[in-house]
XYZ file of C-alpha atoms in Angstrom:
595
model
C 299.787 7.324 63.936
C 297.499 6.488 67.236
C 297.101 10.428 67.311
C 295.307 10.195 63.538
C 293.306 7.334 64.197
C 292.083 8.939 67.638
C 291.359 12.069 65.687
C 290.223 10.315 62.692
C 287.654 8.070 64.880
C 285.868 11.174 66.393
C 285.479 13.201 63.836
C 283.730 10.240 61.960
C 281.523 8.960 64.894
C 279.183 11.573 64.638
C 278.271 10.306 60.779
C 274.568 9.745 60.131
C 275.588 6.925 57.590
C 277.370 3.620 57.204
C 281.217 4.281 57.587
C 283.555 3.037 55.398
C 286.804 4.142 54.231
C 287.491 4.884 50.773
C 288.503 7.354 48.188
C 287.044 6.414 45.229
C 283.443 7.959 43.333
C 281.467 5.065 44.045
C 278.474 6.309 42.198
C 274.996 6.542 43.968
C 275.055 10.282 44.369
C 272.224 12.292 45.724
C 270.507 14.438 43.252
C 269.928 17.826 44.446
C 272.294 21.202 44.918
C 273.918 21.188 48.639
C 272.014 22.294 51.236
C 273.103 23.932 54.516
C 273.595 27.358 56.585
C 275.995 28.639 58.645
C 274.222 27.077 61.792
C 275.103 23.734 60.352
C 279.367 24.420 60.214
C 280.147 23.104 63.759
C 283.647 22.905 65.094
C 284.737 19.343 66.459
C 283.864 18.809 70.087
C 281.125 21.715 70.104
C 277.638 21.521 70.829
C 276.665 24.183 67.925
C 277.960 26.790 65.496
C 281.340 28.142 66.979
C 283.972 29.852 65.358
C 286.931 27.965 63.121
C 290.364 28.179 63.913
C 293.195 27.307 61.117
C 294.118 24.072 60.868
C 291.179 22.492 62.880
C 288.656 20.186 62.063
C 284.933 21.086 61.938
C 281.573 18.979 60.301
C 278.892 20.490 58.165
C 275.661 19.121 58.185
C 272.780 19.285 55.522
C 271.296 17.489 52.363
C 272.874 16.595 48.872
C 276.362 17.409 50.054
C 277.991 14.471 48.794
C 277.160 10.397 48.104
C 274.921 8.253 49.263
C 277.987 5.440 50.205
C 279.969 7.540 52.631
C 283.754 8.256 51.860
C 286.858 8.420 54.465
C 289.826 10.414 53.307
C 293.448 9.401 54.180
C 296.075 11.807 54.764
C 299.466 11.678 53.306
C 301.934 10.243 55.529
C 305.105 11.841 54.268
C 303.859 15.363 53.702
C 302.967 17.773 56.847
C 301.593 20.937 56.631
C 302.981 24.239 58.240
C 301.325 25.402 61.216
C 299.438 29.081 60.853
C 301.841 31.261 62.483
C 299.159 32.260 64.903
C 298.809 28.776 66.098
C 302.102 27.440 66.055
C 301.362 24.647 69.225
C 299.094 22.429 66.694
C 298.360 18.636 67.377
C 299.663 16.368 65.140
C 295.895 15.790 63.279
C 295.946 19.246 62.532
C 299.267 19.235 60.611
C 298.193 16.409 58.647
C 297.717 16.747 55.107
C 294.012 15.562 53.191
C 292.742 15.120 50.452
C 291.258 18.261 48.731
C 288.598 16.424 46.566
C 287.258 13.401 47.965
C 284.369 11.685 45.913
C 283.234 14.644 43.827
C 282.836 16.441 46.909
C 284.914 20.018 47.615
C 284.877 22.391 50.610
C 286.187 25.989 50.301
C 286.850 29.189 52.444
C 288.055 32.591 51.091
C 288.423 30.149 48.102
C 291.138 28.154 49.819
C 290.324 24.671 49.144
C 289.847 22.129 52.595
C 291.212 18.777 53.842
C 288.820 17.025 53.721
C 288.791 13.404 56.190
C 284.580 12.211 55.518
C 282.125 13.180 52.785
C 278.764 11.552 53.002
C 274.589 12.860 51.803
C 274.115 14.607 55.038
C 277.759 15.200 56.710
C 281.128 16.763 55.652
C 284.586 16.170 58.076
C 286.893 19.170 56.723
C 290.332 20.773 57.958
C 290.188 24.456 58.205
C 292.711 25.686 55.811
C 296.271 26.885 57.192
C 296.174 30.109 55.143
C 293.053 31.332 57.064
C 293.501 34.719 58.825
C 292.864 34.143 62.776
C 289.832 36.389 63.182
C 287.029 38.005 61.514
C 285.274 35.667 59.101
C 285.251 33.504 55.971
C 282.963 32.523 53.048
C 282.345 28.452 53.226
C 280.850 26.803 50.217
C 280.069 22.979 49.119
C 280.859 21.421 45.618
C 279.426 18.313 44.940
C 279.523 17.044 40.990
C 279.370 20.492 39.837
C 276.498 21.385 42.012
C 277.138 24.591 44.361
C 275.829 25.060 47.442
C 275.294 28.609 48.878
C 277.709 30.460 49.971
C 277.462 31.114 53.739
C 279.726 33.413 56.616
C 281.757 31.272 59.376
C 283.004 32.990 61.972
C 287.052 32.907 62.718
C 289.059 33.079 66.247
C 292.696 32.115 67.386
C 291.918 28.681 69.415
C 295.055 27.697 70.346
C 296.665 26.624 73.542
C 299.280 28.611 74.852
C 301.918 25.514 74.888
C 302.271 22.479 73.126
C 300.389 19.194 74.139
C 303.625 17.488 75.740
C 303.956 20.653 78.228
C 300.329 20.165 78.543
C 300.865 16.840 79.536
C 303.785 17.557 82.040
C 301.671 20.116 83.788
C 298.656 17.968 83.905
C 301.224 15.376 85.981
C 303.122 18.097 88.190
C 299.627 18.839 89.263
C 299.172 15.417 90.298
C 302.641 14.679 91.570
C 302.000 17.863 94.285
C 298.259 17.119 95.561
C 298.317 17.045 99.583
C 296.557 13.652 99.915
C 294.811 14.148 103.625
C 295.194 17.385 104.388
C 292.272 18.606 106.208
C 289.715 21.230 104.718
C 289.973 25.036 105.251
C 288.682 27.335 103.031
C 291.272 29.413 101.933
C 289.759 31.371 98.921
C 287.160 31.971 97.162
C 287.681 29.181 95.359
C 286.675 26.878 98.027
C 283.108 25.993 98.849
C 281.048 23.306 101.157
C 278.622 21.838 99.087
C 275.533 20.161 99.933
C 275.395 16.419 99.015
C 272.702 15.300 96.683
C 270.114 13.231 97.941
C 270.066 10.692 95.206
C 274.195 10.783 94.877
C 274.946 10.331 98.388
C 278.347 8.476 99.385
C 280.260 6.983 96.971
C 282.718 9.270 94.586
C 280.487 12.596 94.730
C 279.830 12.332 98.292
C 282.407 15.139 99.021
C 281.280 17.523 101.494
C 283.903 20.533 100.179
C 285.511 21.442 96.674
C 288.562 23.529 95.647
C 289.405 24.922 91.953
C 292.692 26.723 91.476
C 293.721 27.783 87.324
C 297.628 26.585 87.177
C 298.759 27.785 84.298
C 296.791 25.687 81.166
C 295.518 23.246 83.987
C 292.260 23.046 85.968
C 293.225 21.451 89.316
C 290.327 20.525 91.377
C 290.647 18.995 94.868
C 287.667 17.686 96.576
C 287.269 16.739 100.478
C 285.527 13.587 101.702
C 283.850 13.324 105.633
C 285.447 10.008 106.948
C 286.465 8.588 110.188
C 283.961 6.840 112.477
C 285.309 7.570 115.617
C 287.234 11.513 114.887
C 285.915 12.149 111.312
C 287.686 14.993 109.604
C 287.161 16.280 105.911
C 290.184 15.538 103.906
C 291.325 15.827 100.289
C 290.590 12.183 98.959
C 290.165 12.738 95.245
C 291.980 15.461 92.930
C 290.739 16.329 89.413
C 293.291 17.985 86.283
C 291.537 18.352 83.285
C 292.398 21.285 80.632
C 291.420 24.943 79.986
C 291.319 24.592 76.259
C 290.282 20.971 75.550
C 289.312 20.967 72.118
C 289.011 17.393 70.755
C 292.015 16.909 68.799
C 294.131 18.795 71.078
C 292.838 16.113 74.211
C 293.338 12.978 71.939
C 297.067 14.240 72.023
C 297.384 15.460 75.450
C 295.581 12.018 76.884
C 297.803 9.790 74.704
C 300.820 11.627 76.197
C 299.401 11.203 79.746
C 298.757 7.658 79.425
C 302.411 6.952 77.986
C 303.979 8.863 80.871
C 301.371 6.651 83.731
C 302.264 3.446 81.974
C 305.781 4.318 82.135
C 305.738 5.000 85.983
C 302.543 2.363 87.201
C 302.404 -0.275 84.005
C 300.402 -0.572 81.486
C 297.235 -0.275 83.387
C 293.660 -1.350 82.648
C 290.025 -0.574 81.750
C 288.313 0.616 84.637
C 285.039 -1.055 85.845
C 281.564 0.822 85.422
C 281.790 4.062 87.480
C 278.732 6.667 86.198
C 280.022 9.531 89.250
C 283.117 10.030 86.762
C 282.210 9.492 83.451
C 283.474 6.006 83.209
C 281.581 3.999 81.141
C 281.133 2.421 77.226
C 281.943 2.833 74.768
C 285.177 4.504 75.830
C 285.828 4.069 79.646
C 288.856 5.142 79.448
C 292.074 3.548 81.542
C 292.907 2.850 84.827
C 296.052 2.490 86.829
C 296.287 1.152 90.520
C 299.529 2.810 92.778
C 299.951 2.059 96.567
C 296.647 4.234 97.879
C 296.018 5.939 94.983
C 293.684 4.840 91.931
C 294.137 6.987 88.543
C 291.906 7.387 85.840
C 292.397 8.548 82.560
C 289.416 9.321 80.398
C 287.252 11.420 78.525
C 284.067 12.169 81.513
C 280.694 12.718 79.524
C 278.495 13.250 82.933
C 275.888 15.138 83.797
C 276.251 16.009 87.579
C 277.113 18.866 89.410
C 279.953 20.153 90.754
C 282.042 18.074 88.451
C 279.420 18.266 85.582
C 280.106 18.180 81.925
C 283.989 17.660 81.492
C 285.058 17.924 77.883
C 288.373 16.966 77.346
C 290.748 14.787 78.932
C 291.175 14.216 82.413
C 292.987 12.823 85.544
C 290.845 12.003 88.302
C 292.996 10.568 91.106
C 291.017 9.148 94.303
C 292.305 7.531 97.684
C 291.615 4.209 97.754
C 289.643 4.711 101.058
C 287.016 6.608 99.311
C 286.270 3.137 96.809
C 286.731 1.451 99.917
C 284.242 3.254 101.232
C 281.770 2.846 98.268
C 282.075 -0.630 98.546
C 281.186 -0.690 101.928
C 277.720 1.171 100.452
C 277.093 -1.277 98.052
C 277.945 -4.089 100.275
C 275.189 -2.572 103.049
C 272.716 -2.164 100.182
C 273.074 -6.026 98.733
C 272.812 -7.160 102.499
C 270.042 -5.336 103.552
C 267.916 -6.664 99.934
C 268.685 -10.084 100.824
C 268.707 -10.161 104.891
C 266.360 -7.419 105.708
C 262.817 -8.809 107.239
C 261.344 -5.909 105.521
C 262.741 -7.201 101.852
C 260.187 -8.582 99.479
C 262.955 -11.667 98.695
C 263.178 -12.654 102.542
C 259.556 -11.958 102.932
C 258.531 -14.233 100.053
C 260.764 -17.097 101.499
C 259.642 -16.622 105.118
C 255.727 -16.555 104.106
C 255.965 -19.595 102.429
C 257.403 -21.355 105.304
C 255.271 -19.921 107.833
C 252.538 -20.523 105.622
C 253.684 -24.428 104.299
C 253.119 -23.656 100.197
C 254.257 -21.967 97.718
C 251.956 -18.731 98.118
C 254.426 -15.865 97.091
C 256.576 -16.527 93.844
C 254.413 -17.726 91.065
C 253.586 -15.129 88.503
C 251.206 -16.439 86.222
C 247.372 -14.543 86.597
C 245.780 -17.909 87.453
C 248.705 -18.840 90.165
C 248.447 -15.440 92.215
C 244.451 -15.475 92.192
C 244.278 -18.738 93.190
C 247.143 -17.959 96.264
C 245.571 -14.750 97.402
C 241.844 -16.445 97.833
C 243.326 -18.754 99.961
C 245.166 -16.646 102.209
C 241.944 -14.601 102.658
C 240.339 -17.159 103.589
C 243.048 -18.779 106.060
C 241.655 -20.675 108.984
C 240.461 -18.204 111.471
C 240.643 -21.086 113.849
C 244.887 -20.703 113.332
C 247.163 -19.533 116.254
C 247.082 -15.106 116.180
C 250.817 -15.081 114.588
C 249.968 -17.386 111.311
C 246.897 -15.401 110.820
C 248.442 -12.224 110.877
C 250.999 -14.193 108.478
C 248.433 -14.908 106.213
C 246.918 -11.422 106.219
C 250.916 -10.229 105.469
C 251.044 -12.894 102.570
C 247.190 -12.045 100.958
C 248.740 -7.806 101.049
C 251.722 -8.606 98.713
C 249.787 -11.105 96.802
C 247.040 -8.192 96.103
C 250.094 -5.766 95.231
C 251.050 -8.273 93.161
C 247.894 -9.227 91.154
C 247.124 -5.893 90.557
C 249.947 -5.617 88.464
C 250.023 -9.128 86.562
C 245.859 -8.159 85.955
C 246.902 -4.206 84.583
C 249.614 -5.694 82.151
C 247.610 -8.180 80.653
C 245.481 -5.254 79.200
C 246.946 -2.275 80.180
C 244.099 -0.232 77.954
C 241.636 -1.564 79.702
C 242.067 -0.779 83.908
C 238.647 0.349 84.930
C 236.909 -2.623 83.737
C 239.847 -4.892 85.119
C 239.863 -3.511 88.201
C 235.816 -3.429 88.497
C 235.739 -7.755 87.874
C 238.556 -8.307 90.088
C 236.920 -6.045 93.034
C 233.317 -8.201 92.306
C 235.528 -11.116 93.789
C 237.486 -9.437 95.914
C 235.299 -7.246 97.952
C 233.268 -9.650 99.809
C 236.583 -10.800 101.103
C 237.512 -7.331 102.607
C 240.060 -6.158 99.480
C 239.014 -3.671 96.888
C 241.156 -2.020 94.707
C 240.811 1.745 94.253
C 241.776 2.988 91.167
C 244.404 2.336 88.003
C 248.191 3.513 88.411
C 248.938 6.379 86.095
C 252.948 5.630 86.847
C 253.065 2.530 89.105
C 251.751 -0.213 85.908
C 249.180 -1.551 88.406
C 245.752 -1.005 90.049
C 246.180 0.610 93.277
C 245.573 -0.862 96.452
C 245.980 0.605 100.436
C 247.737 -2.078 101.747
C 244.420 -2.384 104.300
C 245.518 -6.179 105.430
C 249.260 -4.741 106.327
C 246.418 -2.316 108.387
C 244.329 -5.218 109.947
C 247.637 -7.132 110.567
C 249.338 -4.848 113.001
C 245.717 -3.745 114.490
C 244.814 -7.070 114.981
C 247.854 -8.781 115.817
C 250.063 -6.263 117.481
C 251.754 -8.723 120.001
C 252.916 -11.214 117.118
C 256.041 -11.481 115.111
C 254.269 -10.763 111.612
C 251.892 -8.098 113.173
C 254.922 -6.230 114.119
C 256.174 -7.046 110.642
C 253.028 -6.031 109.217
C 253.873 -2.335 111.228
C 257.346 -2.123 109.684
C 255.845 -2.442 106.440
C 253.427 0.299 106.558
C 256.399 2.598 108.028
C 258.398 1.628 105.159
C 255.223 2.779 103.081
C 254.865 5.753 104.804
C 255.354 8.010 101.553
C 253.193 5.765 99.356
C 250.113 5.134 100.874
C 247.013 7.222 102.186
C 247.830 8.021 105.478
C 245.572 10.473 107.345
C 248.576 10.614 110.054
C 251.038 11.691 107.427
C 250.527 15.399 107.190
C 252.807 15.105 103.521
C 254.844 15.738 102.720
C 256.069 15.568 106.291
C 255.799 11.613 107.131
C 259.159 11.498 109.053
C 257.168 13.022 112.003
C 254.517 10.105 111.848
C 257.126 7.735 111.446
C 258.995 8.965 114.449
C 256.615 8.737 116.816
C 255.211 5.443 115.677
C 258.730 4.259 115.878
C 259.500 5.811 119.077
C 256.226 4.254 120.233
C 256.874 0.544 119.024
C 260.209 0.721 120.523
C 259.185 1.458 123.604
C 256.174 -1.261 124.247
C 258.304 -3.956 122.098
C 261.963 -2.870 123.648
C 263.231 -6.260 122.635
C 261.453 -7.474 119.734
C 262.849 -9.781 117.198
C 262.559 -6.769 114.970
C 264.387 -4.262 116.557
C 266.927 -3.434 114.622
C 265.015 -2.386 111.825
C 262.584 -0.162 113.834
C 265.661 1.069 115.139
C 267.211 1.938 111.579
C 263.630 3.194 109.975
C 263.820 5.869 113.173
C 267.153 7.159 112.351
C 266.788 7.428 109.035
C 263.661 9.584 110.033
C 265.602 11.915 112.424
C 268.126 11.466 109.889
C 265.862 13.031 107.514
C 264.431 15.706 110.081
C 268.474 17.091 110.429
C 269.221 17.083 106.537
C 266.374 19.083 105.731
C 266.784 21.607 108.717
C 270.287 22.186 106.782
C 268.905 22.609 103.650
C 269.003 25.908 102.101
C 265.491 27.872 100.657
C 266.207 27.001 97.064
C 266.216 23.256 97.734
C 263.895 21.521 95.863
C 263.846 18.304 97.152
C 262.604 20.292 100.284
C 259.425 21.968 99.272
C 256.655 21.862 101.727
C 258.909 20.931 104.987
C 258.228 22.651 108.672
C 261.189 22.008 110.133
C 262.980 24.258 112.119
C 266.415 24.959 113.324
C 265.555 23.989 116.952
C 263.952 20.445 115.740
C 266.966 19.687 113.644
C 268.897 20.284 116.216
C 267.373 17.878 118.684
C 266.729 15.357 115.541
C 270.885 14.924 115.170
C 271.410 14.367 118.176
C 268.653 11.540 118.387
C 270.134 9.966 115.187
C 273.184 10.187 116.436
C 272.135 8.433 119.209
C 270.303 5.337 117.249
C 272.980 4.981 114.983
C 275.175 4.366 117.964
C 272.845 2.136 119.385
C 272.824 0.041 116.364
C 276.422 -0.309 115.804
C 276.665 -1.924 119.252
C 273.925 -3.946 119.241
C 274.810 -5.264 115.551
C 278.149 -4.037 114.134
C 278.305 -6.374 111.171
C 274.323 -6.251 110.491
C 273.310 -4.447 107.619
C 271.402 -1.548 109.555
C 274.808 -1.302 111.149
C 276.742 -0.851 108.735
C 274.798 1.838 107.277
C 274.408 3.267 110.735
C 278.412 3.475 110.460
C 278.536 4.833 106.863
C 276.495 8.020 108.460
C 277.972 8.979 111.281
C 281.536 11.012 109.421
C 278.855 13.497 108.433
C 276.667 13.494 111.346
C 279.195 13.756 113.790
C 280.919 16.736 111.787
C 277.614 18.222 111.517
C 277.580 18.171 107.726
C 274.195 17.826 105.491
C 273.895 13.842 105.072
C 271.104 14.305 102.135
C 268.919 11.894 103.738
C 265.063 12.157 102.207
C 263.886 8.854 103.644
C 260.094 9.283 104.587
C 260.139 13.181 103.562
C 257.599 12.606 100.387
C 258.405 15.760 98.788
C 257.039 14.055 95.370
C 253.893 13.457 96.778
């Protein structure tokens, strides 16, 4: 029965209306005759009007077709139907036999009268009738308490897989059972491509730098190739993807409870898998998880968006080394580490500041609290050694970011004459704000003390900070360096020049990472093919990116030995399978192509 209810729960999801199950006229009708068209008879699982097959189930949508309190049919459980000959490898669901009135409500084709499984106002859940022919089309029409809806053409095909669900199944697993974990990428066919990594997707489960799709028999097998290896990276097959040719709804339900008996069979009963959006692994239905020596197996139903493994309808097996989650952990591991260690991190800024400073200046939110903190750091003590003045200068930039946006959401209708008072204070003090935020929920502001910190103060710990800052910034503030979208090229030589006065600085290593992400940068987009978007506006040719991998090569080299374990080396590390295999990395750091 876990095949009906599987069935039973999708087809009734979809319901615009409380659900409930019952069989019995519960009164409350909706007056009117029933209203729909063909466009509104929609096959399970499809995004629109498709053709019906016998024996499957499909929804019609429209007005008056049944009552207000929604009704669930209930199959017999003693009584199956015959299959159409046509379609003789039906799933279970489909065999099933409903109810052919269900509160009032009646569905016919050709005059053969429907299953029907969910009758509500605005949505009908029918079987197509066995005795259908298996092309050319029908004549639908709704009853509901002797009111007759028009009479409307659905279209008719033979959708039916070539072998039952268990073979399915068995295929699905052979599939699995032969992938060549490892192996090292050649492209063999036509098949195979090398694919560009996204810039916003990069490592993780669709970082692959290669993909494979081969049709075995009523089986998609895809095998995709992951850059790894610090010292001799190679691309091997780390992740392999089955999912089915033909995966209507009720058909997958079957197939993926067959899967998932077989998996627990061999690996235990296995588990719900934590949050993973790459896959399609996510509530309500995440799906099921199993854990085998290297290997981790999911089992689920993928519902996302992204390319190469976009929208997968249907079951699916998605098998991945356990290096490659390894490997994403090591991501999300840099990324935590370099929020809460990084100098350059507002949380490590705001804690630093304050003790430099001796108060609580950054941290208070409250209008009255960040006014009263940013006047006093403008006017700090001019008599104060170079290092806490450029501190102070540092501390009165974030606290101006910062009440610029506490001031806009107070009244977010009224910017101009917010910004206007708080410039009549803050403009004799060397800060003016210089317009509203159409996007950024705050008045804008160019981060002129970061300016007159590092200007000032170039020789001191926070003017230097102050200069990391504004690199950081580099895509987000006016710059009449930055030719945009083209900052890397300021940033580079800035870098290159800080480096070379400060060669030891306390700050180092994240000058050192800022500059290879920026020849980082300079190398992906050199690789980048004409149609790119995330490219527009570049100048980089094939000579520069040439010289600009090497350099980040280089830096990221340098950083793992001065700092293995440090944040910026660790994500120096994460790099270098791609660099060193000279693969598109999808870096976009300082390139501000949305500028």
């Amino acid at each position: 029965m876990r095949f009906l209810v599987v069935a039973l729960l999708f087809t009734v999801a979809c319901s615009q209306g409380p659900q409930r199950t019952s069989t019995k006229n519960e009164g409350n009708a909706v007056a009117g005759v029933p209203s729909y068209s063909a466009r509104s008879v929609v096959p399970t699982g499809a995004n629109g009007p498709a053709p019906l097959a016998p024996g499957r189930l499909a929804s019609i949508y429209g007005q008056h077709l049944g009552p207000a309190k929604p009704c669930t049919g209930t199959p017999d459980p003693q009584v199956r139907q015959k299959p159409n000959p046509g379609r003789p490898n039906q799933t279970i669901v489909e065999t099933l036999r409903f109810p052919k009135k269900l509160c009032d409500v009646e569905v016919r084709l050709n005059d053969l009268v429907a299953g029907l499984l969910y009758t509500s106002a605005t949505q009908i859940n029918f079987q197509v009738p066995q005795e259908l022919p298996l092309q050319g089309s029908a004549v639908l029409q709704v009853f509901y308490r002797g009111q007759a809806g028009p009479k409307v053409p659905v279209g008719l095909e033979n959708a039916t897989p070539a072998v039952p669900a268990g073979q399915l199944a068995e295929q699905m697993l052979r599939g699995l059972d032969r992938v060549p974990w490892t192996q090292v990428y050649k492209r063999s066919s036509g098949a195979c491509t090398y694919l560009p990594v996204h810039p916003n997707l990069r490592r993780g489960l669709l970082d692959y730098a290669s993909y494979c799709m081969e049709l075995r028999g009523e089986v998609i097998s895809e095998a995709l190739y992951y850059p790894l290896g610090e010292v001799e990276p190679a691309n091997r097959l780390m992740r392999a993807d089955f999912r089915l040719v033909n995966g209507y709804p009720e058909l997958s339900a079957e197939v993926e409870d067959l899967v998932a008996a077989k998996l627990s069979a061999r690996y235990g009963p296995g588990s719900t898998p934590e949050r993973s959006f790459e896959i399609g692994v996510s509530k309500p239905a995440p799906g099921r998880v199993w854990m085998t020596g290297d290997l981790t197996i999911f089992l689920h139903r993928n519902r996302t968006h992204l390319p190469i493994v976009g929208v997968r309808e249907g079951v699916q097996i998605i098998a991945v080394r356990n290096e490659v989650l390894r490997e994403r952990e090591k991501v999300r591991s840099a990324e935590r580490a370099m929020q809460s260690r990084s100098r350059l991190s507002h949380a490590v800024l705001q804690m630093d500041v304050n003790r430099k400073l001796g108060g609580e200046f950054l941290g208070p939110t409250s209008v009255d609290d960040v006014r009263r903190n940013l006047m006093r750091t403008l006017r700090w003590d001019r008599t104060a050694d170079p290092d806490t003045r450029a501190a102070a200068l540092v501390a009165a930039d974030a606290l101006t970011v910062q009440l610029g946006q506490v001031l806009l959401a107070q009244s977010p209708a009224n910017g101009v004459e917010i910004m206007a008072t708080a410039n009549r204070q803050l403009v004799p003090l060397g800060v003016r704000y210089t317009g509203v935020g159409h996007y950024s929920g705050a008045l804008e502001y160019d981060r002129s003390l970061l300016s007159k910190a590092w200007e000032h103060y170039p020789d001191t710990a926070w003017g230097q900070r102050a200069f990391l800052l504004l690199q950081s910034l580099a895509c987000s503030i006016p710059n009449p360096e930055c030719k945009q979208p083209n900052c890397f090229r300021t940033v580079i030589r800035n870098a290159e020049t800080f480096l070379t006065k400060y060669p030891a600085g306390e700050l180092r290593l994240e000058a050192l990472h800022q500059l290879g992400q920026a020849y980082e940068t300079m190398w992906s987009i050199s690789k980048a093919g004409k149609d790119d978007l995330t490219t527009q506006g570049s100048d980089v040719s094939a000579a520069e990116g040439e010289q600009a991998h090497v350099r980040a090569l280089e830096i990221y080299d340098q950083l793992i030995r001065l700092a293995p374990e440090s944040p910026e080396g660790q994500t120096a590390r994460l790099s270098l399978p791609r660099l060193k295999l000279k693969l598109d990395t999808g870096e976009r750091r300082f390139f501000c192509f949305h500028c």
